Every structure is written in structure tokens, then in C-alpha cells.
PDB file of C-alpha atoms in Angstrom:
ATOM      1  CA  UNK A   1      21.076 -52.844  -9.580  1.00  0.00           C
ATOM      2  CA  UNK A   2      24.762 -52.535 -10.388  1.00  0.00           C
ATOM      3  CA  UNK A   3      25.985 -55.494 -12.404  1.00  0.00           C
ATOM      4  CA  UNK A   4      29.585 -56.521 -12.698  1.00  0.00           C
ATOM      5  CA  UNK A   5      30.826 -58.636 -15.557  1.00  0.00           C
ATOM      6  CA  UNK A   6      33.750 -60.789 -14.534  1.00  0.00           C
ATOM      7  CA  UNK A   7      35.275 -63.360 -16.807  1.00  0.00           C
ATOM      8  CA  UNK A   8      38.591 -65.108 -16.706  1.00  0.00           C
ATOM      9  CA  UNK A   9      40.654 -63.980 -19.662  1.00  0.00           C
ATOM     10  CA  UNK A  10      43.130 -66.799 -19.692  1.00  0.00           C
ATOM     11  CA  UNK A  11      41.859 -70.029 -21.194  1.00  0.00           C
ATOM     12  CA  UNK A  12      43.199 -73.305 -19.861  1.00  0.00           C
ATOM     13  CA  UNK A  13      44.279 -75.550 -22.708  1.00  0.00           C
ATOM     14  CA  UNK A  14      46.094 -78.837 -22.529  1.00  0.00           C
ATOM     15  CA  UNK A  15      46.851 -81.328 -25.248  1.00  0.00           C
ATOM     16  CA  UNK A  16      46.185 -84.857 -24.097  1.00  0.00           C
ATOM     17  CA  UNK A  17      45.117 -88.113 -25.633  1.00  0.00           C
ATOM     18  CA  UNK A  18      41.405 -88.347 -26.349  1.00  0.00           C
ATOM     19  CA  UNK A  19      39.497 -88.649 -23.114  1.00  0.00           C
ATOM     20  CA  UNK A  20      37.691 -91.904 -22.409  1.00  0.00           C
ATOM     21  CA  UNK A  21      33.921 -91.877 -22.085  1.00  0.00           C
ATOM     22  CA  UNK A  22      33.033 -89.896 -18.981  1.00  0.00           C
ATOM     23  CA  UNK A  23      30.102 -89.772 -16.634  1.00  0.00           C
ATOM     24  CA  UNK A  24      29.810 -86.021 -17.117  1.00  0.00           C
ATOM     25  CA  UNK A  25      27.312 -85.514 -14.263  1.00  0.00           C
ATOM     26  CA  UNK A  26      29.736 -87.249 -11.922  1.00  0.00           C
ATOM     27  CA  UNK A  27      32.627 -85.192 -13.275  1.00  0.00           C
ATOM     28  CA  UNK A  28      30.666 -81.939 -12.888  1.00  0.00           C
ATOM     29  CA  UNK A  29      30.014 -82.799  -9.251  1.00  0.00           C
ATOM     30  CA  UNK A  30      33.691 -83.671  -8.828  1.00  0.00           C
ATOM     31  CA  UNK A  31      34.744 -80.316 -10.358  1.00  0.00           C
ATOM     32  CA  UNK A  32      32.488 -78.462  -7.908  1.00  0.00           C
ATOM     33  CA  UNK A  33      33.812 -80.550  -5.013  1.00  0.00           C
ATOM     34  CA  UNK A  34      37.405 -79.794  -6.063  1.00  0.00           C
ATOM     35  CA  UNK A  35      36.648 -76.060  -6.319  1.00  0.00           C
ATOM     36  CA  UNK A  36      35.032 -76.127  -2.888  1.00  0.00           C
ATOM     37  CA  UNK A  37      38.067 -77.926  -1.444  1.00  0.00           C
ATOM     38  CA  UNK A  38      40.266 -75.083  -2.738  1.00  0.00           C
ATOM     39  CA  UNK A  39      37.827 -72.490  -1.362  1.00  0.00           C
ATOM     40  CA  UNK A  40      37.840 -74.224   2.055  1.00  0.00           C
ATOM     41  CA  UNK A  41      41.647 -74.257   2.088  1.00  0.00           C
ATOM     42  CA  UNK A  42      41.572 -70.475   1.665  1.00  0.00           C
ATOM     43  CA  UNK A  43      38.709 -69.861   4.094  1.00  0.00           C
ATOM     44  CA  UNK A  44      36.149 -69.031   1.392  1.00  0.00           C
ATOM     45  CA  UNK A  45      32.530 -70.206   1.665  1.00  0.00           C
ATOM     46  CA  UNK A  46      31.570 -73.089  -0.632  1.00  0.00           C
ATOM     47  CA  UNK A  47      29.827 -72.641  -3.945  1.00  0.00           C
ATOM     48  CA  UNK A  48      26.295 -74.011  -4.216  1.00  0.00           C
ATOM     49  CA  UNK A  49      24.893 -75.484  -7.413  1.00  0.00           C
ATOM     50  CA  UNK A  50      22.281 -73.278  -9.061  1.00  0.00           C
ATOM     51  CA  UNK A  51      19.934 -74.754 -11.658  1.00  0.00           C
ATOM     52  CA  UNK A  52      19.815 -71.570 -13.755  1.00  0.00           C
ATOM     53  CA  UNK A  53      23.608 -71.286 -13.845  1.00  0.00           C
ATOM     54  CA  UNK A  54      23.787 -74.998 -14.707  1.00  0.00           C
ATOM     55  CA  UNK A  55      21.360 -74.438 -17.587  1.00  0.00           C
ATOM     56  CA  UNK A  56      23.377 -71.405 -18.760  1.00  0.00           C
ATOM     57  CA  UNK A  57      26.586 -73.495 -18.707  1.00  0.00           C
ATOM     58  CA  UNK A  58      24.850 -76.268 -20.683  1.00  0.00           C
ATOM     59  CA  UNK A  59      23.553 -73.774 -23.262  1.00  0.00           C
ATOM     60  CA  UNK A  60      27.019 -72.234 -23.462  1.00  0.00           C
ATOM     61  CA  UNK A  61      28.794 -75.509 -24.105  1.00  0.00           C
ATOM     62  CA  UNK A  62      26.183 -76.539 -26.694  1.00  0.00           C
ATOM     63  CA  UNK A  63      26.778 -73.272 -28.544  1.00  0.00           C
ATOM     64  CA  UNK A  64      30.543 -73.852 -28.517  1.00  0.00           C
ATOM     65  CA  UNK A  65      30.059 -77.248 -30.147  1.00  0.00           C
ATOM     66  CA  UNK A  66      27.417 -75.994 -32.598  1.00  0.00           C
ATOM     67  CA  UNK A  67      29.611 -73.058 -33.702  1.00  0.00           C
ATOM     68  CA  UNK A  68      33.032 -74.752 -33.284  1.00  0.00           C
ATOM     69  CA  UNK A  69      34.770 -72.268 -30.971  1.00  0.00           C
ATOM     70  CA  UNK A  70      36.420 -72.211 -27.548  1.00  0.00           C
ATOM     71  CA  UNK A  71      36.369 -68.696 -26.152  1.00  0.00           C
ATOM     72  CA  UNK A  72      34.697 -66.537 -23.525  1.00  0.00           C
ATOM     73  CA  UNK A  73      33.004 -64.618 -26.349  1.00  0.00           C
ATOM     74  CA  UNK A  74      31.066 -66.409 -29.082  1.00  0.00           C
ATOM     75  CA  UNK A  75      31.750 -65.652 -32.758  1.00  0.00           C
ATOM     76  CA  UNK A  76      28.453 -63.721 -32.776  1.00  0.00           C
ATOM     77  CA  UNK A  77      29.505 -61.607 -29.769  1.00  0.00           C
ATOM     78  CA  UNK A  78      27.545 -63.391 -27.037  1.00  0.00           C
ATOM     79  CA  UNK A  79      29.258 -62.926 -23.655  1.00  0.00           C
ATOM     80  CA  UNK A  80      29.094 -65.220 -20.572  1.00  0.00           C
ATOM     81  CA  UNK A  81      26.583 -62.979 -18.787  1.00  0.00           C
ATOM     82  CA  UNK A  82      24.264 -63.149 -21.801  1.00  0.00           C
ATOM     83  CA  UNK A  83      23.813 -66.902 -21.221  1.00  0.00           C
ATOM     84  CA  UNK A  84      23.029 -66.220 -17.557  1.00  0.00           C
ATOM     85  CA  UNK A  85      20.471 -63.541 -18.409  1.00  0.00           C
ATOM     86  CA  UNK A  86      18.780 -65.867 -20.936  1.00  0.00           C
ATOM     87  CA  UNK A  87      18.130 -68.314 -18.090  1.00  0.00           C
ATOM     88  CA  UNK A  88      16.581 -65.579 -15.918  1.00  0.00           C
ATOM     89  CA  UNK A  89      19.334 -65.533 -13.288  1.00  0.00           C
ATOM     90  CA  UNK A  90      19.215 -62.038 -11.751  1.00  0.00           C
ATOM     91  CA  UNK A  91      22.838 -61.483 -10.797  1.00  0.00           C
ATOM     92  CA  UNK A  92      25.067 -58.911  -9.183  1.00  0.00           C
ATOM     93  CA  UNK A  93      28.256 -60.773 -10.108  1.00  0.00           C
ATOM     94  CA  UNK A  94      28.997 -63.309 -12.818  1.00  0.00           C
ATOM     95  CA  UNK A  95      32.162 -65.027 -14.014  1.00  0.00           C
ATOM     96  CA  UNK A  96      33.196 -67.902 -16.226  1.00  0.00           C
ATOM     97  CA  UNK A  97      35.985 -70.455 -16.365  1.00  0.00           C
ATOM     98  CA  UNK A  98      36.657 -72.687 -19.359  1.00  0.00           C
ATOM     99  CA  UNK A  99      38.890 -75.725 -19.617  1.00  0.00           C
ATOM    100  CA  UNK A 100      39.737 -78.068 -22.447  1.00  0.00           C
ATOM    101  CA  UNK A 101      41.604 -81.340 -22.400  1.00  0.00           C
ATOM    102  CA  UNK A 102      41.971 -82.011 -18.689  1.00  0.00           C
ATOM    103  CA  UNK A 103      40.749 -85.612 -18.203  1.00  0.00           C
ATOM    104  CA  UNK A 104      39.872 -85.434 -14.482  1.00  0.00           C
ATOM    105  CA  UNK A 105      38.157 -82.953 -12.186  1.00  0.00           C
ATOM    106  CA  UNK A 106      41.252 -82.431  -9.991  1.00  0.00           C
ATOM    107  CA  UNK A 107      43.309 -81.658 -13.113  1.00  0.00           C
ATOM    108  CA  UNK A 108      40.696 -79.140 -14.309  1.00  0.00           C
ATOM    109  CA  UNK A 109      40.735 -77.284 -11.003  1.00  0.00           C
ATOM    110  CA  UNK A 110      44.528 -77.537 -10.668  1.00  0.00           C
ATOM    111  CA  UNK A 111      44.836 -75.921 -14.116  1.00  0.00           C
ATOM    112  CA  UNK A 112      42.479 -73.134 -13.055  1.00  0.00           C
ATOM    113  CA  UNK A 113      44.422 -72.596  -9.826  1.00  0.00           C
ATOM    114  CA  UNK A 114      47.610 -72.087 -11.875  1.00  0.00           C
ATOM    115  CA  UNK A 115      45.981 -69.323 -13.955  1.00  0.00           C
ATOM    116  CA  UNK A 116      45.467 -65.967 -12.197  1.00  0.00           C
ATOM    117  CA  UNK A 117      42.122 -65.169 -13.846  1.00  0.00           C
ATOM    118  CA  UNK A 118      40.670 -68.623 -13.319  1.00  0.00           C
ATOM    119  CA  UNK A 119      42.024 -68.795  -9.765  1.00  0.00           C
ATOM    120  CA  UNK A 120      40.310 -65.491  -8.976  1.00  0.00           C
ATOM    121  CA  UNK A 121      36.986 -67.021 -10.028  1.00  0.00           C
ATOM    122  CA  UNK A 122      37.497 -70.300  -8.134  1.00  0.00           C
ATOM    123  CA  UNK A 123      38.409 -68.428  -4.937  1.00  0.00           C
ATOM    124  CA  UNK A 124      36.187 -65.387  -5.507  1.00  0.00           C
ATOM    125  CA  UNK A 125      34.253 -64.605  -2.325  1.00  0.00           C
ATOM    126  CA  UNK A 126      31.965 -62.498  -4.529  1.00  0.00           C
ATOM    127  CA  UNK A 127      30.541 -65.741  -5.955  1.00  0.00           C
ATOM    128  CA  UNK A 128      28.074 -67.899  -4.041  1.00  0.00           C
ATOM    129  CA  UNK A 129      26.666 -70.166  -6.751  1.00  0.00           C
ATOM    130  CA  UNK A 130      27.933 -72.119  -9.730  1.00  0.00           C
ATOM    131  CA  UNK A 131      26.754 -74.162 -12.681  1.00  0.00           C
ATOM    132  CA  UNK A 132      29.075 -76.597 -14.446  1.00  0.00           C
ATOM    133  CA  UNK A 133      28.614 -78.307 -17.806  1.00  0.00           C
ATOM    134  CA  UNK A 134      30.966 -80.864 -19.297  1.00  0.00           C
ATOM    135  CA  UNK A 135      31.010 -82.392 -22.756  1.00  0.00           C
ATOM    136  CA  UNK A 136      33.137 -85.174 -24.068  1.00  0.00           C
ATOM    137  CA  UNK A 137      35.344 -84.078 -26.917  1.00  0.00           C
ATOM    138  CA  UNK A 138      36.334 -80.656 -28.108  1.00  0.00           C
ATOM    139  CA  UNK A 139      34.459 -77.989 -30.042  1.00  0.00           C
ATOM    140  CA  UNK A 140      37.666 -77.213 -31.958  1.00  0.00           C
ATOM    141  CA  UNK A 141      40.426 -79.200 -33.547  1.00  0.00           C
ATOM    142  CA  UNK A 142      43.183 -80.329 -32.988  1.00  0.00           C
ATOM    143  CA  UNK A 143      42.409 -80.203 -29.259  1.00  0.00           C
ATOM    144  CA  UNK A 144      40.906 -83.100 -27.341  1.00  0.00           C
ATOM    145  CA  UNK A 145      38.252 -82.956 -24.661  1.00  0.00           C
ATOM    146  CA  UNK A 146      36.639 -83.004 -22.306  1.00  0.00           C
ATOM    147  CA  UNK A 147      35.371 -79.438 -22.461  1.00  0.00           C
ATOM    148  CA  UNK A 148      34.331 -77.773 -19.194  1.00  0.00           C
ATOM    149  CA  UNK A 149      32.285 -74.605 -18.602  1.00  0.00           C
ATOM    150  CA  UNK A 150      31.840 -73.221 -15.091  1.00  0.00           C
ATOM    151  CA  UNK A 151      29.642 -70.163 -14.638  1.00  0.00           C
ATOM    152  CA  UNK A 152      29.784 -68.415 -11.267  1.00  0.00           C
ATOM    153  CA  UNK A 153      27.232 -66.014  -9.871  1.00  0.00           C
ATOM    154  CA  UNK A 154      25.790 -64.111  -6.975  1.00  0.00           C
ATOM    155  CA  UNK A 155      22.243 -62.835  -6.868  1.00  0.00           C
TER     156      UNK A 155
END
């Protein structure tokens, strides 16, 4: 099976005051809803939550905090698709968006829509499923959270 590795190169960063305590499950749902609203506006089918992609996003964000980095590639060379493969998601397409410091779901997605690489993932018809993980705070300083990882896929 031919596998394509797609990852947004641009990283959305914004400096804001520390985010208040968040209901991260609620915010993850809100991020997916906001992405699907953008997809609907452009005539693209909605993304569906996938448990393996959600687990990959959670592992990814945990690694960022454990190793204190914010990048599509870990300091040890682990790429976004490596997290997906570790969860057993058999993909044909995979992509990743990261965000740091946007306090609300609409602001996260608006930031992604203003970045060509992130926008391509949000609106990518090649993606059918998504997993989103959100952590309060930031894995790096001096930036403030929340930190958001969205991993897109198609089987």
C-alpha cells in the first residue's frame, strides 16, 4: 500500500496570557466541530473521530511535554506518522496540525485557516478521520498553552 506522509510545516504560535483551566475533552470536541464547520463551508465531508488517531495525538502531546519541545518532529526523530503506526492505524494518508497558545477552539481553527499548511490539512478531502489531544500549558517556555495536536488520517 502506498503511504503518503503529510504534515503541516508551519506551526501556529501565539503569545497570550496563561490559559484558564480548560475542559480539554470539551475543547477537543469544539476543535473538531470548528474544523467540520470550515470543511462544510468548502463542501468537504466532515472528519470523524477515530480512537486510534486520538490515542496517537495523546501520546504525541505527552511526548512533547516529557521532552519539552513543540515541533512536528521529536528531538529523537519521531515523525507524526510514527505515532499513528504505534497505535496500529493502517493509513494511506496522515497529517498533523499543532497549535500553541490559542485559548478557544474557534481561535485554534482560525489560526490554522490562516496558515497554508494547516489550512490544507483542515480542508484536505484526502482525510476522513481525526484525533485531537489538548493539554493545558505549554511544553516549552516562554509560551503559554493550551497545546493542541490534531492528527488526520485516511485508512
